[in-house]
Amino acid sequence: MPEVETVRRQLEPGLTGRTITAIWVDRGPRYGDVSAAVGRTVLRLARRGKYLLADLGASTLVLHLGMSGRLALLPAGAVPDRFVRARFTLDDGQDLVFSDMRRFGTMGILGKGAVPPWDTLRTMGPEPFSEAFTADALHSALKHARRTLKAQLLSQRPVAGLGNIYVDESLHRAGLHPRQRNLSKPAATRLHRAIIEVLHAAVEARGTTFQLYRDGHGGAGDFYRELRVFDRAGLPCHACGTTIVKEQQEGRGTHWCPGCQPPPRKPSGRQGRRGVS
Ligand SMILES: [Zn+2]
């Protein structure tokens, strides 16, 4: 999310009030028909989780950058790289250019009040900086979980906008193991605070530079300097000196400190009964 918020803040001033005069889109598995945006004016550029939402009045142009997508406002006809998949020509001599090397991005038009066809956008939890995101709400969302904290936070349902990096960083700051399943009220309060702190710091730093992310002006984010566990496997924890470990969880590289984030205890009194018929 911090990366997407960075892009949103950079593009919004140049995009607001501009009318889309033409659109060109290459093929992509998740690129929907966006031709209805031609002739429409961008009223504002909003964000929900990792989705960018250009308000066109009667409809919304939805863009998700995926793993490798980039968006930039450039002089008409500019070719920033080999991976340009869409070009929205504006009435002021600029193009909104969408580059997407791996074609994991999403594009589509959503009518006012329509139910989003994208599961993640439809079931997304509260925005982390909104009043709806409270320690109580997070506690209820995670209280009786059958899935691990890592899986649930990645699902975007307890709170919107936490990608892999920020889930790992938030869990470390809260002292919670990624495989833990249920959460006490004090632990939920710690996690709530950690999520807000991590995302605030990351937005301030304009995101984290990893592989392909670049902000809307082609710059690099600074949050990588503040990473405590992500991408630090084998290095000592800044807080306690224990070696950071990495393991695959939910198909994602997951990093934690065994010193700060002790593994969850097995529920007491149940071990002996397991397997007894
Ligand atoms: Zn530690």
Coordinates of C-alpha atoms and ligand atoms in Angstrom, one line a residue:
M1 CA 0.0 0.0 0.0
P2 CA 2.7 2.6 0.8
E3 CA 4.0 2.2 -2.8
V4 CA 0.5 2.7 -4.2
E5 CA -0.2 5.7 -2.0
T6 CA 3.1 7.2 -3.1
V7 CA 2.1 6.8 -6.7
R8 CA -1.4 8.2 -6.0
R9 CA 0.0 11.3 -4.3
Q10 CA 2.3 12.0 -7.2
L11 CA -0.2 11.4 -10.0
E12 CA -3.2 13.1 -8.5
P13 CA -2.4 16.7 -9.1
G14 CA -1.6 16.1 -12.8
L15 CA -4.5 13.8 -13.4
T16 CA -7.4 15.7 -11.6
G17 CA -9.5 17.6 -14.1
R18 CA -8.0 16.0 -17.1
T19 CA -10.2 14.4 -19.8
I20 CA -9.1 11.1 -21.3
T21 CA -9.2 11.5 -25.1
A22 CA -8.0 8.1 -26.3
I23 CA -7.0 4.8 -24.8
W24 CA -4.7 2.1 -26.1
V25 CA -4.4 -1.3 -24.3
D26 CA -2.2 -4.3 -25.0
R27 CA -3.4 -7.8 -24.1
G28 CA -3.1 -9.0 -20.5
P29 CA -5.0 -11.7 -18.6
R30 CA -6.4 -9.2 -16.1
Y31 CA -6.9 -6.2 -18.4
G32 CA -10.6 -5.6 -18.8
D33 CA -12.3 -3.4 -21.4
V34 CA -11.6 0.2 -20.3
S35 CA -12.7 1.9 -23.5
A36 CA -15.7 3.5 -21.7
A37 CA -13.3 5.9 -20.0
V38 CA -12.7 7.8 -23.3
G39 CA -14.3 11.2 -23.1
R40 CA -14.5 11.1 -19.3
T41 CA -12.8 13.5 -16.9
V42 CA -10.9 12.4 -13.9
L43 CA -12.5 14.0 -10.9
R44 CA -10.1 12.6 -8.3
L45 CA -7.7 9.8 -7.8
A46 CA -8.5 7.6 -4.8
R47 CA -7.0 4.5 -3.4
R48 CA -8.5 1.4 -1.7
G49 CA -5.9 -1.0 -0.4
K50 CA -3.5 -1.5 -3.3
Y51 CA -6.1 -0.5 -6.0
L52 CA -6.0 3.0 -7.6
L53 CA -9.5 4.3 -8.3
A54 CA -9.9 7.2 -10.8
D55 CA -13.3 8.7 -10.3
L56 CA -14.9 9.4 -13.7
G57 CA -18.2 10.5 -12.3
A58 CA -20.7 7.8 -13.5
S59 CA -18.0 5.2 -13.3
T60 CA -14.5 4.4 -11.9
L61 CA -11.4 3.4 -13.7
V62 CA -9.7 0.7 -11.5
L63 CA -6.0 0.0 -11.8
H64 CA -3.9 -2.5 -9.8
L65 CA -0.2 -2.4 -10.4
G66 CA 0.3 -6.1 -9.6
M67 CA 3.8 -7.2 -8.8
S68 CA 5.7 -5.2 -11.4
G69 CA 3.4 -2.4 -12.6
R70 CA 4.3 1.2 -12.9
L71 CA 2.3 4.3 -13.7
A72 CA 3.6 7.6 -14.9
L73 CA 2.4 10.8 -16.5
L74 CA 4.7 11.5 -19.5
P75 CA 4.7 13.7 -22.6
A76 CA 2.3 12.2 -25.3
G77 CA 3.9 9.3 -27.1
A78 CA 6.8 8.8 -24.6
V79 CA 8.0 5.2 -24.3
P80 CA 9.5 4.7 -20.8
D81 CA 10.4 1.0 -21.3
R82 CA 9.6 -2.1 -23.3
F83 CA 6.7 -3.1 -21.1
V84 CA 4.1 -0.4 -21.9
R85 CA 0.7 -2.2 -21.7
A86 CA -1.7 0.8 -21.7
R87 CA -1.7 4.4 -22.6
F88 CA -4.4 6.9 -21.6
T89 CA -4.1 10.0 -23.7
L90 CA -5.1 13.2 -21.8
D91 CA -6.3 16.6 -23.1
D92 CA -3.2 18.4 -21.9
G93 CA -0.6 16.7 -24.1
Q94 CA 0.3 14.1 -21.6
D95 CA -0.2 10.3 -21.4
L96 CA -0.9 8.2 -18.3
V97 CA 1.4 5.3 -19.2
F98 CA 1.0 1.9 -17.6
S99 CA 4.0 -0.4 -17.8
D100 CA 3.6 -4.0 -16.5
M101 CA 6.5 -6.3 -17.3
R102 CA 4.9 -9.5 -15.9
R103 CA 1.3 -8.6 -16.8
F104 CA 0.1 -9.2 -13.2
G105 CA -1.7 -5.9 -13.1
T106 CA -5.4 -5.3 -13.3
M107 CA -7.5 -2.8 -15.2
G108 CA -11.3 -2.3 -15.4
I109 CA -14.2 0.0 -15.3
L110 CA -16.7 -0.1 -12.4
G111 CA -20.1 1.5 -12.6
K112 CA -21.3 3.6 -9.7
G113 CA -22.6 1.3 -7.0
A114 CA -21.5 -1.9 -8.9
V115 CA -20.1 -4.8 -7.0
P116 CA -16.4 -5.1 -7.8
P117 CA -15.6 -8.4 -9.8
W118 CA -12.3 -8.6 -7.9
D119 CA -12.5 -10.7 -4.7
T120 CA -9.8 -8.8 -2.9
L121 CA -11.4 -5.4 -3.5
R122 CA -14.9 -6.7 -2.6
T123 CA -13.9 -8.3 0.7
M124 CA -11.3 -5.8 1.8
G125 CA -11.2 -4.7 5.4
P126 CA -11.0 -1.1 6.7
E127 CA -8.3 1.3 5.5
P128 CA -5.4 1.4 8.0
F129 CA -5.5 5.2 8.5
S130 CA -9.3 5.3 8.8
E131 CA -11.4 5.6 12.0
A132 CA -12.9 2.2 11.2
F133 CA -9.6 0.5 11.9
T134 CA -9.4 0.1 15.7
A135 CA -7.7 -2.3 18.0
D136 CA -11.1 -3.8 18.8
A137 CA -12.0 -4.3 15.1
L138 CA -8.6 -6.0 14.5
H139 CA -9.1 -8.2 17.6
S140 CA -12.6 -9.3 16.4
A141 CA -11.3 -9.9 12.9
L142 CA -8.4 -12.1 14.2
K143 CA -9.8 -13.6 17.4
H144 CA -10.9 -17.1 16.4
A145 CA -8.9 -17.5 13.4
R146 CA -8.3 -20.9 11.8
R147 CA -5.6 -19.5 9.6
T148 CA -2.3 -18.1 10.7
L149 CA -1.8 -14.3 11.3
K150 CA 0.4 -14.2 8.2
A151 CA -2.3 -15.7 6.0
Q152 CA -5.1 -13.5 7.4
L153 CA -3.2 -10.3 7.1
L154 CA -2.2 -11.0 3.5
S155 CA -5.9 -11.7 2.7
Q156 CA -6.6 -7.9 3.3
R157 CA -9.7 -8.8 5.2
P158 CA -8.7 -7.6 8.7
V159 CA -7.2 -4.5 7.3
A160 CA -6.6 -3.2 3.7
G161 CA -3.2 -2.6 2.1
L162 CA -0.7 -4.8 3.9
G163 CA 1.6 -6.6 1.4
N164 CA 4.2 -9.2 2.3
I165 CA 6.9 -6.8 3.4
Y166 CA 4.6 -4.8 5.8
V167 CA 3.0 -7.9 7.3
D168 CA 6.4 -9.2 8.3
E169 CA 7.5 -5.9 9.6
S170 CA 4.3 -5.3 11.6
L171 CA 4.4 -8.8 13.2
H172 CA 8.0 -8.2 14.3
R173 CA 7.2 -4.9 15.9
A174 CA 4.3 -6.4 17.7
G175 CA 6.3 -9.4 18.9
L176 CA 4.0 -11.9 17.2
H177 CA 4.9 -15.1 15.4
P178 CA 3.6 -15.3 11.8
R179 CA 2.2 -18.8 12.5
Q180 CA 0.2 -17.7 15.5
R181 CA -3.5 -18.2 15.0
N182 CA -5.5 -16.5 17.8
L183 CA -4.9 -13.2 19.3
S184 CA -5.4 -11.9 22.9
K185 CA -6.7 -8.3 23.3
P186 CA -3.3 -6.9 24.4
A187 CA -1.6 -8.6 21.4
A188 CA -4.2 -7.2 19.0
T189 CA -3.6 -3.7 20.5
R190 CA 0.2 -4.1 19.9
L191 CA -0.4 -5.3 16.4
H192 CA -2.8 -2.5 15.6
R193 CA -0.2 0.1 16.8
A194 CA 2.6 -1.7 14.9
I195 CA 0.6 -1.7 11.6
I196 CA -0.1 2.0 11.8
E197 CA 3.5 2.8 12.7
V198 CA 4.9 0.7 9.9
L199 CA 2.6 2.0 7.2
H200 CA 3.0 5.6 8.3
A201 CA 6.8 5.3 8.2
A202 CA 6.7 3.6 4.8
V203 CA 4.4 6.2 3.3
E204 CA 6.7 8.9 4.6
A205 CA 9.7 7.1 3.1
R206 CA 7.7 6.7 -0.2
G207 CA 7.7 2.9 0.0
T208 CA 10.3 0.3 -0.1
T209 CA 12.5 -0.4 -3.2
F210 CA 12.3 -4.1 -4.1
Q211 CA 13.0 -5.5 -7.5
L212 CA 10.6 -3.6 -9.7
Y213 CA 8.8 -1.0 -7.6
R214 CA 9.4 2.6 -8.6
D215 CA 7.2 5.5 -7.6
G216 CA 5.3 7.7 -10.2
H217 CA 8.4 9.8 -10.9
G218 CA 10.8 6.9 -11.4
G219 CA 12.4 7.4 -7.9
A220 CA 13.1 4.8 -5.3
G221 CA 11.5 4.4 -1.9
D222 CA 13.5 4.7 1.3
F223 CA 11.7 2.4 3.6
Y224 CA 14.2 -0.4 2.9
R225 CA 16.6 1.3 5.4
E226 CA 14.0 0.8 8.1
L227 CA 13.4 -2.9 7.5
R228 CA 13.9 -5.0 10.7
V229 CA 13.2 -8.5 9.4
F230 CA 12.2 -8.4 5.7
D231 CA 15.1 -9.3 3.4
R232 CA 17.3 -9.8 6.5
A233 CA 17.5 -13.6 6.8
G234 CA 20.8 -14.6 8.4
L235 CA 21.4 -11.2 9.9
P236 CA 21.2 -10.3 13.6
C237 CA 17.9 -8.7 14.9
H238 CA 18.4 -5.0 15.7
A239 CA 16.4 -5.5 18.9
C240 CA 17.8 -8.7 20.4
G241 CA 20.7 -10.0 18.3
T242 CA 19.0 -13.3 17.4
T243 CA 19.5 -14.4 13.7
I244 CA 16.5 -13.5 11.5
V245 CA 15.0 -16.6 9.8
K246 CA 13.1 -16.9 6.6
E247 CA 10.6 -19.6 5.6
Q248 CA 7.9 -20.0 2.9
Q249 CA 4.4 -19.4 4.3
E250 CA 1.3 -18.9 2.0
G251 CA 3.8 -19.1 -0.9
R252 CA 5.5 -16.0 0.3
G253 CA 8.9 -15.5 1.9
T254 CA 8.2 -14.9 5.5
H255 CA 10.8 -13.4 7.9
W256 CA 10.8 -13.2 11.7
C257 CA 13.1 -13.1 14.7
P258 CA 12.9 -16.2 16.9
G259 CA 13.9 -14.0 19.9
C260 CA 11.3 -11.3 19.6
Q261 CA 8.6 -13.5 18.1
P262 CA 8.4 -16.8 20.0
P263 CA 6.5 -19.6 18.3
P264 CA 2.8 -20.0 19.4
R265 CA 2.3 -22.5 22.2
K266 CA 0.1 -25.5 21.4
P267 CA -3.3 -25.3 23.0
S268 CA -3.0 -26.9 26.5
G269 CA -4.8 -30.1 27.4
R270 CA -5.4 -31.2 23.8
Q271 CA -2.2 -32.8 22.7
G272 CA -2.8 -36.2 24.4
R273 CA -6.2 -36.6 22.9
R274 CA -5.3 -36.0 19.3
G275 CA -5.7 -39.1 17.2
V276 CA -7.7 -41.0 19.8
S277 CA -10.8 -42.6 18.3
Ligands
ZN1 ZN 14.8 -10.0 17.9

